[in-house]
């Protein structure tokens, strides 16, 4: 059972992961693209069964998506959005989130010089020094 004190404050995580360009350049037969492909996974979880509702998690995720498209050169097709109230294919469950990450990681169209952005707005917790994001 998770101790109550761990969940008193909802956490909103914004984690941006850039693939290492240096890794691509260091590999002997790799190519470096001046304009890498972009992909983003944007997640907003506000409703939980046993945790307090997060009023703005979904709105924050949608705002982050609009920043990606409006200011950072992402197209709509570059972004996967998973939020509460969505269909089973886009609901932010652990299986759906991991499936989207696996799809990106295993897609041969992407290289080490491409950009992957991961954004999560929702509850999180820390247990024994390990941090966890909590899907719906």
Coordinates of C-alpha atoms in Angstrom, one line a residue:
X1 CA 0.0 0.0 0.0
X2 CA 1.2 3.5 -0.9
X3 CA 1.6 5.7 2.1
X4 CA -0.6 8.8 2.1
X5 CA 2.2 11.2 2.7
X6 CA 3.7 10.3 -0.7
X7 CA 0.7 11.4 -2.5
X8 CA -0.2 14.6 -0.7
X9 CA 1.0 16.8 -3.5
X10 CA 0.2 16.0 -7.1
X11 CA 3.1 16.1 -9.4
X12 CA 3.2 17.3 -12.9
X13 CA 6.2 16.1 -14.8
X14 CA 7.6 17.6 -17.9
X15 CA 10.4 15.4 -19.1
X16 CA 11.9 16.1 -22.4
X17 CA 14.2 13.4 -23.7
X18 CA 16.5 14.2 -26.6
X19 CA 18.3 11.4 -28.3
X20 CA 22.0 11.8 -28.1
X21 CA 23.4 13.5 -31.2
X22 CA 26.8 12.8 -29.9
X23 CA 26.1 9.0 -29.9
X24 CA 25.1 9.2 -33.6
X25 CA 28.2 11.1 -34.5
X26 CA 30.4 8.7 -32.6
X27 CA 29.2 5.6 -34.3
X28 CA 31.3 4.7 -37.4
X29 CA 28.6 4.1 -40.0
X30 CA 26.0 6.5 -38.7
X31 CA 24.6 9.6 -40.5
X32 CA 23.7 12.9 -38.9
X33 CA 20.6 14.7 -40.1
X34 CA 20.7 18.4 -40.0
X35 CA 16.9 18.4 -39.6
X36 CA 16.0 15.3 -37.5
X37 CA 12.6 13.8 -37.5
X38 CA 10.4 14.8 -34.6
X39 CA 8.0 12.7 -32.5
X40 CA 6.2 13.6 -29.3
X41 CA 4.2 11.6 -26.7
X42 CA 2.1 14.0 -24.7
X43 CA 0.1 12.5 -21.7
X44 CA -2.4 14.1 -19.4
X45 CA -4.0 12.1 -16.6
X46 CA -6.4 14.0 -14.3
X47 CA -8.7 11.2 -13.2
X48 CA -7.6 8.4 -10.9
X49 CA -9.6 5.7 -9.1
X50 CA -7.9 6.1 -5.7
X51 CA -6.2 9.4 -5.9
X52 CA -7.3 13.0 -5.9
X53 CA -8.4 14.4 -9.3
X54 CA -5.9 16.8 -11.0
X55 CA -7.9 19.7 -12.3
X56 CA -5.5 20.9 -15.0
X57 CA -3.4 17.8 -16.1
X58 CA -5.3 17.3 -19.4
X59 CA -5.4 21.1 -20.1
X60 CA -1.7 21.3 -19.5
X61 CA -1.0 18.4 -21.9
X62 CA -3.1 20.0 -24.6
X63 CA -1.4 23.3 -24.0
X64 CA 2.0 21.6 -24.3
X65 CA 0.9 20.1 -27.6
X66 CA -0.1 23.5 -28.9
X67 CA 3.3 24.8 -28.0
X68 CA 5.0 22.0 -30.0
X69 CA 2.9 22.7 -33.1
X70 CA 2.7 26.5 -32.8
X71 CA 6.3 27.3 -31.8
X72 CA 8.6 24.3 -32.1
X73 CA 7.9 23.1 -35.6
X74 CA 6.0 19.8 -34.8
X75 CA 3.2 18.8 -37.1
X76 CA 0.0 17.2 -35.8
X77 CA 1.1 13.9 -37.2
X78 CA 4.3 14.1 -35.1
X79 CA 2.4 14.0 -31.9
X80 CA 0.5 11.3 -30.0
X81 CA -1.8 12.6 -27.3
X82 CA -3.1 10.3 -24.5
X83 CA -5.7 11.8 -22.1
X84 CA -8.5 10.9 -19.8
X85 CA -11.9 10.3 -21.4
X86 CA -10.4 9.2 -24.7
X87 CA -11.0 5.9 -26.5
X88 CA -9.3 2.8 -25.3
X89 CA -6.6 3.3 -27.9
X90 CA -5.7 6.7 -26.6
X91 CA -6.4 6.4 -22.9
X92 CA -3.2 6.8 -20.9
X93 CA -2.9 3.4 -19.3
X94 CA 0.5 1.8 -18.7
X95 CA 0.0 -0.6 -21.6
X96 CA -0.9 2.1 -24.1
X97 CA 2.0 4.4 -22.9
X98 CA 4.6 1.6 -23.1
X99 CA 3.2 0.6 -26.5
X100 CA 3.7 4.1 -27.9
X101 CA 7.2 4.3 -26.6
X102 CA 8.0 0.8 -28.0
X103 CA 6.6 1.8 -31.4
X104 CA 8.9 4.8 -31.5
X105 CA 11.9 2.9 -30.3
X106 CA 11.5 0.0 -32.7
X107 CA 10.6 2.0 -35.8
X108 CA 13.5 1.8 -38.3
X109 CA 12.5 5.1 -39.8
X110 CA 13.9 6.9 -36.7
X111 CA 17.7 7.3 -36.1
X112 CA 19.8 8.3 -33.2
X113 CA 19.8 11.9 -34.4
X114 CA 16.0 12.2 -34.3
X115 CA 14.1 14.0 -31.5
X116 CA 11.7 12.3 -29.1
X117 CA 9.8 14.5 -26.6
X118 CA 7.9 12.9 -23.7
X119 CA 5.6 15.0 -21.6
X120 CA 3.6 13.7 -18.7
X121 CA 1.1 15.7 -16.5
X122 CA -0.3 13.6 -13.7
X123 CA 0.4 12.0 -10.4
X124 CA 3.8 10.6 -9.6
X125 CA 5.5 9.2 -6.5
X126 CA 8.9 8.3 -5.2
X127 CA 9.6 5.0 -3.4
X128 CA 13.0 4.1 -2.0
X129 CA 14.7 6.7 -4.2
X130 CA 12.9 5.5 -7.4
X131 CA 10.5 7.9 -9.1
X132 CA 7.4 6.7 -10.9
X133 CA 4.7 8.2 -13.1
X134 CA 1.2 7.0 -12.4
X135 CA -0.9 6.2 -15.5
X136 CA -4.7 6.1 -15.4

